[in-house]
Coordinates of C-alpha atoms and ligand atoms in Angstrom, one line a residue:
M1 CA 21.0 -2.9 -14.5
K2 CA 18.5 -4.1 -11.8
E3 CA 15.1 -3.5 -13.1
I4 CA 12.9 -0.8 -11.2
V5 CA 10.1 -1.6 -8.8
L6 CA 8.0 1.4 -7.7
S7 CA 5.0 1.4 -5.6
G8 CA 3.1 4.6 -3.7
I9 CA 1.3 4.4 -0.2
R10 CA -1.2 7.1 0.8
P11 CA -1.0 8.4 4.0
T12 CA -4.4 7.7 5.1
G13 CA -4.1 5.5 8.1
N14 CA -2.4 3.4 10.4
L15 CA -0.9 0.3 8.9
H16 CA -2.6 -2.9 9.8
L17 CA -2.0 -6.8 9.7
G18 CA -3.5 -7.3 6.3
N19 CA -1.3 -4.2 4.9
Y20 CA 1.7 -6.0 6.3
Y21 CA 1.0 -9.9 5.0
G22 CA -0.6 -8.4 2.1
A23 CA 2.0 -5.9 1.1
V24 CA 4.3 -4.7 3.0
Q25 CA 6.0 -8.5 3.3
N26 CA 6.5 -8.1 -0.7
F27 CA 8.2 -5.0 -0.7
I28 CA 10.7 -6.3 1.9
K29 CA 11.5 -9.1 -0.4
L30 CA 11.3 -7.2 -3.3
Q31 CA 14.2 -4.8 -2.0
D32 CA 17.0 -7.1 -2.2
N33 CA 16.3 -8.3 -5.7
Y34 CA 15.2 -5.0 -7.4
N35 CA 16.0 -1.1 -7.6
C36 CA 12.9 -0.2 -5.4
Y37 CA 11.3 3.1 -4.7
F38 CA 8.7 3.2 -2.2
F39 CA 7.4 6.6 -1.7
I40 CA 4.4 8.3 0.6
A41 CA 1.6 9.9 -1.7
D42 CA 1.1 13.1 -0.4
Y43 CA 0.1 14.8 -3.0
H44 CA -2.2 12.1 -4.1
S45 CA -3.8 12.8 -0.5
L46 CA -4.5 16.5 -1.2
T47 CA -7.7 15.5 -3.2
T48 CA -9.6 15.0 0.1
H49 CA -8.2 18.5 1.5
P50 CA -6.8 17.1 4.4
H51 CA -5.9 20.0 7.2
P52 CA -2.2 21.6 6.9
D53 CA -1.8 20.7 10.7
D54 CA -2.7 17.2 10.1
L55 CA -0.5 16.3 6.7
H56 CA 3.1 15.9 8.0
G57 CA 2.0 14.1 11.2
R58 CA 0.3 11.6 8.9
V59 CA 3.3 11.2 6.6
K60 CA 6.0 10.6 9.2
Q61 CA 4.0 7.9 10.9
I62 CA 3.6 5.8 7.8
L63 CA 7.2 6.4 7.1
V64 CA 8.0 5.2 10.7
E65 CA 5.4 2.5 10.4
Y66 CA 7.2 1.1 7.2
L67 CA 10.6 1.4 8.6
A68 CA 9.1 -0.4 11.8
A69 CA 7.9 -3.5 9.3
G70 CA 11.2 -3.7 7.7
L71 CA 11.4 -1.4 5.2
D72 CA 15.1 -0.8 4.6
P73 CA 16.3 2.7 3.3
E74 CA 19.6 1.7 2.6
K75 CA 18.5 -1.1 0.0
A76 CA 15.3 0.6 -1.2
T77 CA 14.8 4.5 -2.0
L78 CA 11.9 5.3 0.7
Y79 CA 10.7 9.0 -0.1
V80 CA 7.7 11.6 0.3
Q81 CA 6.3 12.1 -3.3
S82 CA 6.0 16.2 -2.3
D83 CA 10.2 16.2 -2.0
V84 CA 9.8 15.2 -5.8
P85 CA 8.5 18.1 -7.2
E86 CA 9.6 17.0 -10.6
V87 CA 7.0 14.8 -10.4
V88 CA 4.2 17.4 -11.2
E89 CA 6.2 18.9 -14.0
L90 CA 6.1 15.4 -15.6
Y91 CA 2.3 15.3 -14.4
L92 CA 1.5 18.7 -16.7
F93 CA 3.0 17.3 -19.7
L94 CA 1.3 13.7 -19.4
N95 CA -2.0 15.6 -18.9
M96 CA -1.7 17.6 -22.1
N97 CA -2.2 14.1 -23.8
A98 CA -4.8 12.8 -21.4
Y99 CA -8.1 13.0 -22.3
I100 CA -11.0 13.9 -20.4
G101 CA -13.6 11.0 -22.1
E102 CA -10.8 8.9 -20.4
L103 CA -10.2 10.0 -17.4
E104 CA -13.9 10.3 -17.0
R105 CA -14.4 6.3 -17.4
V106 CA -12.1 5.3 -14.5
T107 CA -13.9 3.6 -12.4
T108 CA -12.4 4.7 -9.0
F109 CA -13.0 8.3 -10.5
K110 CA -16.5 6.9 -11.1
E111 CA -16.9 5.6 -7.7
K112 CA -15.5 8.9 -6.2
V113 CA -18.1 11.0 -8.0
R114 CA -20.9 8.9 -6.3
K115 CA -19.6 9.0 -3.2
Q116 CA -18.4 12.5 -2.8
P117 CA -21.0 14.5 -5.3
D118 CA -19.7 18.0 -3.8
N119 CA -15.9 17.5 -4.3
V120 CA -15.3 16.2 -7.7
N121 CA -12.5 17.9 -8.0
A122 CA -9.8 18.1 -11.3
G123 CA -7.4 16.5 -9.0
L124 CA -9.4 13.7 -8.7
L125 CA -9.7 13.6 -12.4
T126 CA -6.2 13.6 -13.2
Y127 CA -5.5 11.0 -10.3
P128 CA -4.5 8.5 -13.1
T129 CA -2.0 11.2 -14.6
L130 CA -0.4 12.0 -11.6
M131 CA 0.2 8.4 -10.8
A132 CA 1.6 7.9 -14.3
A133 CA 4.4 10.6 -13.6
D134 CA 5.0 8.7 -9.8
I135 CA 5.8 5.5 -12.1
L136 CA 7.2 7.2 -15.4
I137 CA 9.6 9.7 -13.3
H138 CA 11.6 6.5 -12.6
K139 CA 11.1 5.0 -15.7
S140 CA 9.8 1.8 -13.6
N141 CA 9.5 -1.6 -14.7
Y142 CA 7.2 -3.3 -12.0
I143 CA 4.4 -2.0 -10.0
P144 CA 3.4 -4.1 -7.0
V145 CA -0.4 -2.5 -6.6
G146 CA -3.5 -4.8 -5.5
K147 CA -6.1 -5.2 -7.8
D148 CA -8.1 -2.1 -7.2
Q149 CA -5.1 -0.6 -8.9
E150 CA -5.3 -2.4 -11.9
Q151 CA -7.0 0.1 -13.9
N152 CA -4.9 3.3 -13.0
L153 CA -1.7 1.0 -14.0
E154 CA -3.8 0.6 -17.3
K155 CA -4.1 4.3 -17.9
A156 CA -0.1 4.9 -16.7
R157 CA 0.7 2.0 -19.4
D158 CA -1.7 3.9 -22.4
F159 CA 0.3 7.1 -21.0
A160 CA 4.1 5.6 -21.4
E161 CA 2.9 4.4 -24.6
R162 CA 1.2 7.5 -26.4
F163 CA 4.1 9.7 -24.9
N164 CA 6.6 7.5 -27.2
R165 CA 4.3 7.2 -29.7
I166 CA 3.7 10.9 -30.4
Y167 CA 7.4 11.7 -30.0
G168 CA 8.7 8.6 -32.1
V169 CA 11.0 7.7 -29.2
D170 CA 11.7 4.4 -27.0
F171 CA 12.0 6.4 -24.0
F172 CA 9.4 5.1 -21.2
P173 CA 9.4 1.5 -20.6
V174 CA 5.8 0.2 -20.3
P175 CA 5.0 -0.7 -16.6
Q176 CA 3.9 -4.2 -15.6
A177 CA 2.1 -4.7 -12.7
F178 CA 3.9 -6.7 -10.3
N179 CA 2.8 -10.7 -9.9
Y180 CA 3.7 -12.3 -6.4
G181 CA 2.6 -15.6 -8.5
N182 CA 0.9 -17.6 -5.5
A183 CA 1.8 -15.5 -2.9
L184 CA -1.1 -13.3 -2.7
I185 CA -2.8 -13.3 0.6
K186 CA -6.2 -12.0 1.8
V187 CA -5.8 -11.3 5.5
P188 CA -9.7 -11.7 6.9
G189 CA -11.0 -8.9 9.4
L190 CA -12.6 -10.0 12.6
D191 CA -16.3 -8.6 11.9
G192 CA -16.8 -11.8 10.1
S193 CA -16.5 -10.5 6.7
G194 CA -14.1 -11.2 4.2
K195 CA -11.2 -8.7 4.8
M196 CA -9.0 -6.6 7.3
G197 CA -9.1 -3.2 6.3
K198 CA -8.6 0.3 8.1
S199 CA -12.5 1.7 6.4
E200 CA -14.2 -1.6 7.1
G201 CA -15.5 -0.3 10.4
E202 CA -14.4 -0.3 14.3
G203 CA -12.9 -3.4 15.6
N204 CA -11.9 -5.2 12.3
A205 CA -8.2 -4.6 11.5
I206 CA -5.4 -5.0 14.0
F207 CA -2.7 -2.2 13.9
L208 CA 1.1 -2.6 14.0
C209 CA 1.2 -0.2 16.9
E210 CA -1.6 -1.6 18.7
D211 CA -1.7 -2.0 22.3
D212 CA -1.9 -6.0 24.1
K213 CA -4.9 -4.7 25.8
S214 CA -6.6 -3.5 22.6
I215 CA -5.8 -6.8 20.6
R216 CA -7.2 -8.7 23.4
K217 CA -10.3 -6.6 23.1
K218 CA -10.5 -6.9 19.4
V219 CA -10.2 -10.7 19.1
M220 CA -12.7 -11.4 21.8
R221 CA -15.3 -9.2 20.2
A222 CA -14.6 -11.1 16.6
V223 CA -17.6 -12.5 15.4
T224 CA -18.4 -16.4 16.0
D225 CA -21.6 -18.4 16.0
S226 CA -22.8 -20.9 18.3
G227 CA -20.6 -23.9 17.6
P228 CA -20.9 -26.8 15.0
T229 CA -23.8 -29.2 15.1
E230 CA -22.2 -32.2 13.2
P231 CA -18.4 -33.5 13.1
N232 CA -16.1 -32.4 10.6
Q233 CA -19.0 -29.8 9.2
V234 CA -18.1 -27.0 7.0
K235 CA -17.2 -23.9 8.7
P236 CA -19.5 -20.6 8.2
E237 CA -17.3 -17.7 6.8
P238 CA -16.8 -15.6 9.8
I239 CA -15.4 -18.9 11.5
Q240 CA -13.5 -19.9 8.3
N241 CA -11.9 -16.4 8.7
L242 CA -11.0 -16.9 12.4
F243 CA -9.0 -20.1 11.1
N244 CA -7.4 -18.5 8.6
L245 CA -6.4 -15.5 10.6
M246 CA -5.2 -18.0 12.7
K247 CA -3.0 -19.7 10.0
I248 CA -1.1 -16.5 9.5
V249 CA -0.2 -15.8 12.6
S250 CA -0.1 -18.6 15.0
A251 CA 1.9 -22.4 14.6
P252 CA 0.4 -25.0 12.5
E253 CA 0.0 -27.2 15.6
T254 CA -2.0 -24.7 17.0
V255 CA -4.2 -24.3 14.2
Q256 CA -4.6 -28.2 13.6
F257 CA -5.6 -28.7 17.3
F258 CA -8.5 -25.7 16.8
D259 CA -9.7 -27.8 13.7
D260 CA -9.7 -31.2 15.1
A261 CA -11.7 -29.4 17.9
Y262 CA -13.9 -28.1 15.4
N263 CA -14.2 -31.4 13.4
N264 CA -15.2 -32.9 16.8
M265 CA -17.3 -30.7 17.8
N266 CA -15.5 -29.5 21.3
I267 CA -14.1 -26.1 20.3
R268 CA -14.8 -23.6 22.5
Y269 CA -14.2 -20.1 20.6
G270 CA -13.3 -18.3 23.8
D271 CA -9.9 -20.6 24.1
M272 CA -9.1 -20.3 20.8
K273 CA -9.9 -16.3 20.8
K274 CA -7.3 -16.1 23.4
Q275 CA -5.1 -18.2 21.7
L276 CA -5.3 -15.9 18.5
A277 CA -5.2 -12.8 20.7
E278 CA -1.7 -14.2 22.3
D279 CA -0.3 -15.1 19.0
I280 CA -1.5 -12.0 17.0
I281 CA 0.5 -10.2 20.2
K282 CA 3.8 -11.8 19.7
V283 CA 3.6 -10.7 16.1
V284 CA 2.6 -7.2 16.3
T285 CA 4.8 -6.4 19.8
P286 CA 7.8 -5.9 18.2
F287 CA 6.8 -3.9 15.4
R288 CA 4.5 -1.6 18.2
E289 CA 8.2 -1.5 20.1
R290 CA 9.9 0.1 16.9
I291 CA 7.4 2.5 16.1
I292 CA 7.5 3.9 19.7
E293 CA 11.3 3.8 19.3
L294 CA 11.4 5.7 15.7
S295 CA 8.6 7.8 16.4
N296 CA 11.1 9.5 18.8
D297 CA 14.0 9.2 16.8
D298 CA 13.4 12.4 15.0
E299 CA 17.1 12.6 13.8
Y300 CA 17.1 9.3 12.0
I301 CA 13.7 9.8 10.4
K302 CA 14.4 13.3 9.0
K303 CA 17.9 11.4 7.7
V304 CA 15.9 8.6 6.2
A305 CA 13.6 11.1 4.3
R306 CA 16.7 13.5 3.3
M307 CA 18.0 10.4 2.0
G308 CA 15.5 9.2 0.0
A309 CA 14.2 12.8 -1.4
E310 CA 18.3 12.8 -2.6
K311 CA 18.2 9.5 -4.3
A312 CA 14.6 10.0 -5.7
H313 CA 15.4 13.4 -6.8
E314 CA 18.7 12.4 -9.0
S315 CA 16.9 9.8 -10.9
A316 CA 13.6 12.1 -11.7
S317 CA 15.9 15.3 -12.6
K318 CA 17.5 13.0 -15.0
T319 CA 14.2 11.6 -16.7
I320 CA 12.9 15.4 -16.7
K321 CA 15.9 16.8 -18.4
E322 CA 15.5 14.1 -21.0
V323 CA 11.6 14.2 -21.5
R324 CA 12.1 18.4 -21.6
E325 CA 14.8 17.6 -24.6
I326 CA 12.5 15.1 -26.1
I327 CA 9.3 17.7 -26.1
G328 CA 11.6 20.6 -27.6
F329 CA 12.3 22.6 -24.9
R330 CA 15.6 24.1 -25.3
S331 CA 17.5 26.7 -23.1
F332 CA 18.7 29.9 -24.7
Ligands
LIG401 P1 -7.1 -0.4 3.1 O1 -8.2 -1.7 2.4 O2 -6.6 -0.6 4.5 O3 -7.4 0.9 3.1 P2 -4.9 0.3 1.3 O4 -6.2 0.2 0.2 O5 -4.4 1.4 1.5 O6 -5.4 -0.5 2.7 O7 -4.3 -0.9 1.1 C1 -2.5 -0.7 1.0 C2 -1.8 -2.1 0.3 O8 -2.3 -3.4 1.4 C3 -2.5 -2.8 -1.0 O9 -1.4 -3.1 -1.9 C4 -3.6 -3.9 -0.5 O10 -3.8 -4.7 -1.3 C5 -3.0 -4.2 0.8 N1 -4.2 -4.8 1.5 C6 -4.7 -4.2 2.2 N2 -5.9 -4.5 3.0 C7 -5.2 -6.2 2.8 C8 -5.8 -7.4 3.4 N3 -6.7 -7.2 3.9 N4 -5.2 -8.8 3.0 C9 -4.0 -8.5 2.0 N5 -3.5 -7.3 1.9 C10 -4.1 -6.0 2.2
LIG402 N1 -3.2 5.1 -6.0 C1 -2.4 4.0 -5.3 C2 -3.6 3.8 -4.0 O1 -4.3 4.3 -3.8 C3 -1.4 4.5 -4.6 C4 -0.4 5.3 -5.7 C5 -0.1 6.7 -6.2 C6 0.8 4.3 -6.2 N2 1.0 6.5 -6.8 C7 1.1 5.3 -7.2 C8 0.8 3.0 -6.4 C9 2.1 4.8 -8.1 C10 1.6 2.5 -7.4 C11 2.1 3.5 -7.9 O2 -3.1 2.6 -3.3

């Protein structure tokens, strides 16, 4: 039997090139070799109290973008978390053996307390138990997530082991972080700082749904400097970032051409950016076209969501039935 891979995505914004090259591309590879579950974590997003009129649209948008990027509903189970309420039942069970002290020590929780002191709700505190429930409900083996999720995953491992120990069973596999080996890449943003991200400020990220004009504008505004002052100089960070981005989207000859120009001190950043913008447009255009196409195909999206819900529900209800038995619930 194939091992189980699972990952969740919060519906908090549009997919950008960083998400694509850093995460989705790996999901696409994984879906061929593992039994994959990819879900949209809409329960988790309630910690920030989204308006009811916005929630569904955000979930739909992210589903559309993941499909447009290449996740295949015939290969992986793509589902919306709130379509599988068994997760909430497991969350309740896990919460009974999750201790306030350990939850309060989770770094992401401490960060939220610092950043939003007026909304420190119990959902935030128990975010790691909900995440553990997501993982354990399908008895998942591997979890492809970024470094920021390491501690949440550690809690999921603790909760799985604890459940097994308390009930004297070998029921939940202990989930492992999925290691992509050397394939881990960081896509730089356009503002000169390290990383492309949706929360790094306006103009830093290029989205898969973005139009050509806006891409050109953002790239032309990318941070550069007044140029090299000696041959073969080490590139300062914003320039190196621009080259790194180019390495991801452009042909090797193109990168070589501008690299030579830099080393010979005759580089024109304007030309480099124009080329970079056109190469990004080549990458983004098919995604954008598919996003538009899929956004208008409500029937298909509905079918995908239903199919995912059904498959996820089947696996989840089997787990929850067994968990109830283990805990000692018996029907009359
Ligand atoms: P954001 O940083 O825009 O808020 P998320 O934190 O929602 O994005 O990340 C979703 C996934 O995309 C994670 O697996 C994360 O590691 C990956 N990711 C986000 N930004 C980048 C980037 N610039 N380079 C590589 N991977 C990234
Ligand atoms: N916490 C993850 C994030 O913020 C999203 C997530 C929720 C998740 N449940 C999960 C990731 C289960 C992996 C497995 O990105």
